[in-house]
Amino acid sequence: MSRLAKHSLAGALLLLAANLSVNAQERPEEVALRADVDQRGQSESEERDLASRASETGAVDAAPDKDEVSISAGKDKSVAKISLSRDSSLGRLTAALSTPINQRDDATQFFTLDGPAEDVKLDLEWKRKSFGLRRLPKVDFPELTERRLELCDRFAVPQGTACTDTELENAMTAAGRPSSEIAQALDDFFTVKIVGTNKPVPLLRVIPYRDFLVGGSVGRTERTFFDLPDSQREDDRLSYSLSASYRRIFESSRVTVSLATQRKFKEAEKARKCAVVDSSTLERCKDLPLGEAAVVDSVPFTVEYRLWRKSFAVSPKLAYDFEQQVAAASLPLYLITDSAGKLTGGIRVDWEEHKDPVAFVFVSSPLGLD
Amino acid sequence: MPRVTFEVESTAEPILIVSTRDAEGRPISQQVDLRPVDAGRRTGSITVANRQTHTLTWICTGNPGTQYKITLEPRNRVTLRRSRNPIESRIATTRLMTTGSDQFEVEP
C-alpha cells in the first residue's frame, strides 16, 4: 500500500502539472482488473477506463425498479435492454436482456428466426434486502420517539413537518447552529436505548440493514477472424459470469464485499487482407483479428467502502484476481455535484499491480447506494 | 379494535415499527409487514387499541436525496402529533438512510 500511496501522489502531481484527462464513466464504482482490459483489446487510454468493469451484471445493476424496455447510451456503444423484475418475500429477481443498438435499421432485434442477435447478453440477479430484526423487541422505541420529538421541538422543526434527521438538520442549519451542535443532535437522534440498560447504541447497529446479491450473466458475441493461411472463420463461444455480494449500510457509508468468477475473450491483434478491384489499380481491404480470441478467466474478490461527507464522498475499492493473481485499487474522490446536489464527478486514482497509477478527472452518474 | 393501514411510496427500502407501553411500562413493538403493491409502493396493516398513544418509527435506506411518503389510513380517524398525514420527507444528500418518529392515536 505504501507503493500505492507513493504512486498515487505522483499521479496526482502529474495530473496537476498538465495533461488532465477527462473520462466519462459508465460504472465508476467498479475497479480495475487486468484481465478485463486485455480481453477487450482497447487502446491504453480506453483500457484504463474499461479496466474498472469487474462486474458482469451491469445490465441488471442499472435495471429500473419496474419492467421496462430502455435504451442506454454508452461510451462504446448504445444498448437496447429489456428488463423484468419480480418482487417476493424472498427478494427481488431481475432478468435483463441486452444487445447493442442497430444503427442502420429502425428496429433492434434481440432474436430472429435464425437465432439470437450477433451480440446479446442475458443477466439474472437475485437481491434480498433486509433489516436485522433480532434485537427489535429490546429497543425502547417509545423513549426514542419522545426524545426525538423533544429534539424537533427544541430546534424548531416546523409543526406539520416530519420529525426526521433530515428535517432536524435542515432546521438547525437554517437557524445557524454550529456544526458541532448539529452533529451532536443527530448523534442523539440516531441513538436508541436498549430495555434494561441505559446504554445508548446506534440505531443501525441494533437494526442492521444489509443486502445479499447473487447474479449471473451469459453473453454471446459473434467474432470473425482470419485463420492462417488467409481463410475467414467465425466464433461465438459464450462469455459468462457468476457473482455474489454482501453489503452493509450505515448512516453515511456502505461496505461491499463481493466474489465473482468470469470468462471473457480477448481478440487477437488485427491483420489486413486486400484484394484488387477489377479493372482498376484500387484495393479493397478488410481488417480482422488474426487467430481465434483467447479465453480470459478471472476470479475477482473486491472490497469497497463508500463514505459521504458534507461536500464530498470517497469510494475506495480494492480488488484481487485469484486467477490472474493481480491486485488493483481505485480511489475516486467525488467533489462535483449536479443541480440536485448529487455527487457526479471528481478526481480518481487507479492503480494496478505492475503498472503505473493513473489519475484523471471523471464525470459519472450520481454516486448512490448501487 | 381499529386497523391502521400504512402505505409507503418510495424507491427507498422502508421499515415501520409501531410501539406502545404495556401496563408495567415495558415497550411492546411490532413491525408493520409491508408488501409491495407495485413499483415503489408498499402497504401493510396492523391492529391498534382505541384512543391510546402509539409511536411510529420509520427507517428508509436508499440513495441520497430519495423522497418518501408515508400515509396512515383511515386518514380521517388517525391523528399524528407532529406531522401532516401523509408524512413526507427525504434522505439527506450526505446519507444513505433516514429515520423519523411520531406519535399517533386512532379514533374508534
XYZ file of C-alpha atoms in Angstrom:
478
model
C 0.000 0.000 0.000
C 2.933 2.326 0.605
C 3.792 1.882 -3.043
C 0.230 2.744 -3.909
C 0.374 5.903 -1.823
C 3.674 6.940 -3.401
C 2.461 6.294 -6.918
C -0.922 7.904 -6.226
C 0.794 11.072 -5.056
C 2.998 11.050 -8.127
C -0.053 10.516 -10.291
C -1.923 13.369 -8.638
C 1.047 15.711 -9.121
C 1.311 14.726 -12.770
C -2.364 15.430 -13.093
C -1.970 18.907 -11.698
C 1.144 19.617 -13.741
C -0.522 19.086 -17.088
C -2.498 16.550 -19.087
C -5.774 16.401 -17.193
C -7.566 13.530 -18.802
C -11.327 13.554 -18.550
C -13.070 10.210 -18.586
C -16.793 9.621 -18.728
C -17.535 6.617 -16.560
C -20.447 4.330 -17.111
C -19.871 2.356 -13.899
C -17.470 4.389 -11.809
C -17.607 2.151 -8.782
C -16.068 -0.864 -10.452
C -12.392 -1.360 -10.019
C -9.582 -2.205 -12.388
C -8.735 -5.706 -13.378
C -6.171 -6.506 -15.952
C -7.929 -9.492 -17.408
C -10.962 -7.443 -18.301
C -8.832 -4.855 -20.027
C -6.866 -7.351 -22.030
C -9.952 -9.148 -23.188
C -11.327 -6.029 -24.763
C -8.140 -5.233 -26.597
C -8.587 -1.489 -26.243
C -6.110 1.327 -26.575
C -4.176 2.364 -23.486
C -6.472 5.233 -22.537
C -9.582 3.168 -23.083
C -8.022 0.318 -21.148
C -7.729 2.432 -18.032
C -11.391 3.254 -18.135
C -12.652 -0.124 -19.160
C -10.462 -1.731 -16.581
C -12.986 -0.799 -13.942
C -15.589 -3.231 -15.148
C -15.099 -6.204 -12.908
C -18.837 -6.815 -12.642
C -20.585 -8.683 -15.389
C -24.050 -7.869 -14.111
C -24.054 -4.309 -15.344
C -27.331 -4.612 -17.183
C -29.072 -5.753 -14.026
C -27.301 -3.206 -11.824
C -28.744 -0.478 -13.974
C -32.134 -2.112 -14.287
C -35.087 0.062 -13.281
C -37.455 -0.752 -10.424
C -40.187 -1.819 -12.819
C -40.456 -3.815 -16.015
C -39.098 -1.689 -18.794
C -37.680 -1.563 -22.263
C -34.925 1.008 -22.404
C -32.069 2.326 -24.447
C -28.919 3.422 -22.684
C -26.112 5.317 -24.333
C -22.689 4.004 -23.532
C -19.199 5.171 -24.298
C -18.501 2.310 -26.659
C -21.965 1.570 -27.966
C -25.619 2.215 -27.185
C -27.503 -0.724 -25.802
C -31.161 -1.741 -26.020
C -32.366 -3.569 -22.948
C -35.482 -5.399 -21.833
C -35.635 -5.860 -18.096
C -38.213 -7.620 -15.954
C -38.394 -7.600 -12.167
C -40.428 -9.677 -9.775
C -40.685 -8.975 -6.047
C -41.468 -11.626 -3.493
C -40.960 -12.150 0.213
C -37.676 -13.831 -0.678
C -36.332 -10.816 -2.534
C -36.258 -9.339 -5.994
C -35.474 -11.325 -9.112
C -34.438 -9.304 -12.135
C -33.771 -10.512 -15.633
C -32.335 -8.294 -18.349
C -31.657 -8.989 -21.986
C -29.450 -6.525 -23.805
C -27.997 -6.083 -27.256
C -26.190 -3.219 -28.993
C -28.423 -0.805 -30.897
C -28.661 -1.466 -34.604
C -27.586 1.907 -36.006
C -28.538 1.106 -39.591
C -32.139 -0.118 -39.179
C -35.154 1.303 -37.366
C -35.516 -1.769 -35.161
C -33.021 -3.585 -32.972
C -33.612 -7.319 -32.931
C -32.877 -9.480 -29.902
C -33.835 -12.718 -31.622
C -34.702 -13.653 -35.160
C -35.936 -16.889 -36.704
C -32.286 -17.678 -37.344
C -31.420 -17.395 -33.642
C -30.179 -14.704 -31.258
C -28.666 -11.407 -32.363
C -24.953 -11.251 -33.128
C -24.236 -9.712 -29.764
C -26.695 -10.499 -26.977
C -26.399 -10.778 -23.218
C -28.723 -12.232 -20.585
C -28.386 -11.123 -16.978
C -30.113 -12.639 -13.981
C -29.925 -11.232 -10.491
C -31.490 -12.090 -7.168
C -31.271 -9.459 -4.467
C -32.505 -9.715 -0.922
C -32.555 -6.584 1.203
C -33.308 -6.957 4.849
C -33.219 -5.325 8.226
C -31.905 -7.472 11.074
C -34.807 -7.600 13.499
C -33.436 -9.979 16.123
C -32.971 -7.194 18.684
C -36.127 -5.274 17.762
C -38.099 -6.221 20.949
C -35.266 -4.901 23.123
C -35.296 -1.375 21.662
C -37.171 1.248 23.676
C -38.965 2.926 20.760
C -41.373 4.984 22.933
C -38.374 6.544 24.691
C -36.711 7.158 21.317
C -39.832 8.845 19.942
C -40.250 11.104 22.963
C -36.581 12.108 22.794
C -36.781 12.787 19.053
C -39.951 14.867 19.352
C -38.303 16.865 22.123
C -35.278 17.471 19.850
C -37.530 18.583 16.984
C -39.450 20.937 19.302
C -36.274 22.352 20.843
C -34.642 23.068 17.488
C -37.819 24.458 15.920
C -38.587 21.905 13.236
C -41.831 23.443 11.901
C -45.065 21.898 13.169
C -46.559 19.755 10.413
C -43.107 18.782 9.183
C -41.969 15.234 9.890
C -39.563 14.801 12.790
C -36.675 13.210 10.891
C -32.902 13.526 10.876
C -33.118 15.401 7.553
C -35.657 17.963 8.779
C -33.850 18.390 12.101
C -30.571 19.069 10.299
C -32.297 21.480 7.897
C -33.920 23.408 10.768
C -30.680 23.625 12.733
C -28.687 24.702 9.660
C -31.299 27.352 8.814
C -31.088 28.638 12.402
C -27.312 28.979 12.047
C -26.468 26.400 14.691
C -22.792 25.377 14.791
C -21.890 22.155 13.010
C -20.695 20.547 16.255
C -24.116 21.098 17.819
C -25.837 19.703 14.707
C -23.595 16.645 14.794
C -24.371 16.107 18.471
C -28.130 16.443 17.926
C -28.020 13.997 15.002
C -25.971 11.578 17.074
C -28.682 11.716 19.736
C -31.344 11.313 17.037
C -29.692 8.159 15.656
C -29.158 6.571 19.077
C -31.523 4.136 20.766
C -31.652 2.689 24.250
C -31.914 -0.988 24.989
C -34.511 -2.090 27.526
C -32.915 -2.936 30.866
C -29.816 -0.864 30.166
C -29.377 2.837 29.757
C -26.588 2.434 27.259
C -27.086 4.353 24.005
C -26.455 2.316 20.837
C -26.552 3.471 17.189
C -29.888 2.532 15.619
C -28.357 0.812 12.583
C -26.163 -1.291 14.828
C -29.196 -2.643 16.666
C -31.279 -2.949 13.495
C -28.646 -3.544 10.815
C -29.505 -3.123 7.167
C -27.801 -5.369 4.659
C -28.412 -6.962 1.333
C -27.286 -10.079 -0.454
C -26.940 -10.260 -4.162
C -26.345 -13.220 -6.428
C -26.028 -12.585 -10.120
C -25.035 -14.267 -13.295
C -24.814 -13.484 -16.950
C -24.304 -15.237 -20.224
C -23.227 -13.361 -23.312
C -22.866 -14.392 -26.908
C -20.817 -12.393 -29.367
C -20.166 -13.339 -32.954
C -16.475 -12.841 -33.645
C -14.996 -13.053 -37.121
C -11.284 -13.611 -37.575
C -8.638 -14.616 -40.124
C -7.228 -18.056 -39.827
C -3.923 -18.897 -41.473
C -3.173 -19.025 -44.338
C -5.938 -16.482 -45.166
C -9.362 -18.005 -44.607
C -12.080 -16.197 -42.665
C -13.731 -18.000 -39.761
C -16.355 -17.284 -37.130
C -16.556 -17.967 -33.434
C -19.427 -17.423 -30.984
C -18.235 -19.027 -27.766
C -20.177 -17.843 -24.681
C -18.806 -15.496 -22.085
C -20.271 -15.775 -18.598
C -20.025 -14.563 -15.049
C -21.295 -15.514 -11.619
C -21.066 -13.195 -8.658
C -22.142 -12.926 -5.028
C -22.090 -9.759 -2.927
C -22.846 -8.754 0.634
C -23.462 -5.129 1.572
C -23.919 -3.429 4.902
C -25.359 0.084 5.074
C -24.624 2.623 7.780
C -25.890 6.203 8.168
C -23.398 7.737 5.730
C -21.379 4.804 4.498
C -21.591 1.439 2.841
C -19.325 -1.614 2.784
C -19.491 -4.151 -0.038
C -17.668 -7.461 -0.300
C -18.023 -9.499 -3.460
C -16.602 -12.505 -5.213
C -17.073 -13.316 -8.871
C -15.918 -15.743 -11.477
C -15.996 -14.784 -15.094
C -14.921 -15.891 -18.557
C -14.296 -13.448 -21.351
C -12.472 -13.458 -24.638
C -9.569 -11.346 -25.809
C -9.378 -10.752 -29.519
C -6.023 -11.175 -31.253
C -4.072 -8.419 -32.994
C -5.644 -7.455 -36.292
C -4.309 -8.282 -39.738
C -5.261 -6.805 -43.114
C -6.283 -8.690 -46.234
C -6.578 -6.752 -49.505
C -7.926 -7.681 -52.921
C -7.598 -5.729 -56.162
C -10.805 -4.180 -57.501
C -11.454 -5.427 -61.041
C -10.359 -3.139 -63.890
C -8.604 -0.732 -61.564
C -5.485 -0.192 -59.528
C -7.590 0.135 -56.359
C -7.753 -2.329 -53.482
C -10.466 -3.344 -51.046
C -9.084 -4.209 -47.616
C -10.533 -5.926 -44.577
C -9.129 -5.818 -41.051
C -9.862 -8.708 -38.731
C -8.142 -10.323 -35.746
C -5.548 -12.859 -36.793
C -6.457 -16.010 -34.937
C -9.139 -17.131 -32.537
C -9.909 -14.989 -29.478
C -8.116 -16.149 -26.332
C -10.032 -17.250 -23.234
C -9.516 -14.958 -20.233
C -10.770 -16.313 -16.926
C -10.765 -14.281 -13.741
C -11.921 -14.666 -10.156
C -12.007 -11.157 -8.668
C -12.550 -10.595 -4.961
C -13.377 -6.981 -4.118
C -13.916 -4.887 -1.029
C -15.375 -1.416 -1.409
C -16.129 1.283 1.121
C -18.177 4.399 0.348
C -18.259 7.346 2.648
C -20.307 10.521 2.277
C -19.362 13.794 3.912
C -20.902 17.261 3.747
C -19.337 18.316 0.449
C -17.532 15.241 -0.855
C -17.509 11.456 -0.905
C -14.864 8.795 -1.342
C -15.281 5.278 -2.625
C -12.024 3.331 -2.275
C -12.024 -0.158 -3.723
C -9.513 -2.983 -3.507
C -9.577 -5.987 -5.795
C -7.590 -9.174 -6.139
C -7.960 -11.580 -9.008
C -7.224 -15.107 -7.788
C -6.987 -16.427 -11.342
C -4.689 -13.779 -12.815
C -3.010 -13.170 -9.430
C -3.099 -9.437 -9.822
C -4.157 -6.754 -7.333
C -5.784 -3.447 -8.189
C -7.215 -0.469 -6.391
C -9.128 2.674 -7.189
C -9.765 5.816 -5.191
C -12.449 8.089 -6.616
C -12.898 11.368 -4.774
C -16.284 12.904 -5.576
C -16.269 16.691 -5.411
C -18.653 17.932 -8.105
C -22.417 17.966 -7.657
C -25.249 18.248 -10.161
C -28.172 20.680 -9.863
C -29.884 18.321 -7.417
C -26.844 18.296 -5.137
C -25.856 14.738 -6.053
C -22.174 13.976 -6.461
C -21.380 13.247 -10.095
C -17.678 13.798 -10.610
C -14.252 14.448 -9.224
C -10.746 13.068 -9.305
C -9.868 9.412 -9.397
C -6.643 7.480 -8.989
C -6.435 3.923 -10.307
C -3.627 1.564 -9.518
C -2.860 -1.893 -10.768
C -0.048 -4.222 -9.856
C 2.950 -4.000 -12.214
C 1.605 -0.785 -13.775
C 1.914 2.904 -13.042
C -1.007 4.543 -11.258
C -3.267 6.760 -13.304
C -5.020 9.899 -12.081
C -7.822 11.526 -14.001
C -10.837 13.764 -13.737
C -14.100 11.879 -14.192
C -17.783 12.515 -14.688
C -20.258 9.797 -13.747
C -23.846 9.029 -12.880
C -24.751 10.227 -9.336
C -22.976 8.344 -6.585
C -25.534 6.291 -4.691
C -26.253 3.072 -2.910
C -25.831 0.866 -6.005
C -60.078 -2.525 17.664
C -59.276 -0.316 14.665
C -56.964 -1.354 11.929
C -54.432 1.133 10.579
C -53.041 0.738 7.079
C -49.663 2.197 6.217
C -48.719 2.940 2.644
C -45.134 3.859 1.790
C -44.348 5.429 -1.562
C -40.640 5.488 -2.290
C -37.853 3.718 -4.088
C -36.102 3.567 -0.720
C -36.301 0.410 1.376
C -38.553 1.153 4.394
C -39.242 -0.424 7.753
C -42.048 0.791 10.035
C -42.245 -0.030 13.726
C -45.291 0.713 15.867
C -44.805 0.679 19.631
C -46.652 1.271 22.836
C -46.079 0.505 26.519
C -47.732 -2.297 28.460
C -49.267 -1.930 31.955
C -45.816 -2.324 33.525
C -44.342 0.344 31.285
C -42.377 -2.059 29.084
C -42.256 -1.260 25.383
C -44.132 -3.531 23.017
C -43.107 -3.150 19.386
C -44.365 -4.649 16.175
C -43.001 -4.291 12.701
C -45.538 -3.434 10.006
C -45.387 -6.176 7.396
C -45.055 -4.098 4.239
C -45.816 -5.880 0.976
C -45.083 -4.463 -2.474
C -48.170 -3.227 -4.315
C -46.367 -2.011 -7.404
C -43.064 -0.328 -8.254
C -42.156 1.985 -5.393
C -45.320 1.380 -3.356
C -45.741 -0.881 -0.328
C -48.600 -1.372 2.076
C -49.260 -3.129 5.371
C -51.779 -3.079 8.229
C -51.804 -3.571 11.977
C -54.485 -3.532 14.643
C -54.101 -0.975 17.437
C -56.023 -0.044 20.575
C -58.559 2.804 20.520
C -57.610 6.212 21.894
C -54.206 5.035 23.022
C -50.993 6.805 22.068
C -48.792 4.747 19.776
C -45.378 5.632 18.487
C -44.399 5.202 14.867
C -40.723 4.927 13.950
C -39.551 4.566 10.380
C -36.222 3.901 8.733
C -35.715 4.236 4.977
C -32.500 3.245 3.230
C -31.727 4.365 -0.281
C -29.800 6.773 -2.440
C -29.017 10.236 -1.085
C -31.897 12.618 -1.776
C -34.552 9.909 -2.211
C -38.013 11.159 -1.273
C -40.661 9.150 0.527
C -44.269 9.456 1.615
C -45.988 7.504 4.406
C -49.785 7.588 4.560
C -51.765 6.318 7.556
C -55.304 5.219 6.741
C -58.089 5.878 7.554
C -56.828 9.436 7.386
C -59.937 10.943 8.989
C -59.507 8.822 12.146
C -55.759 8.892 12.596
C -54.227 11.887 14.352
C -50.480 12.431 14.238
C -48.936 14.573 16.959
C -46.472 16.492 14.791
C -46.504 15.505 11.121
C -49.105 16.018 8.479
C -50.680 12.852 7.141
C -49.173 11.795 4.746
C -45.706 12.151 6.248
C -43.284 13.416 3.605
C -39.535 13.841 3.744
C -36.364 12.655 2.029
C -32.966 11.124 2.668
C -30.305 13.803 3.196
C -27.810 14.179 0.347
C -24.987 13.046 2.639
C -26.665 9.895 3.947
C -27.890 6.513 2.753
C -30.730 6.303 5.227
C -33.207 8.440 7.081
C -35.194 7.838 10.207
C -38.028 9.625 11.946
C -40.631 9.222 14.648
C -44.072 10.469 15.601
C -46.945 9.606 17.901
C -50.473 8.848 16.751
C -53.911 7.988 18.063
C -56.820 6.340 16.307
C -60.422 7.299 16.960
C -62.910 4.435 17.098
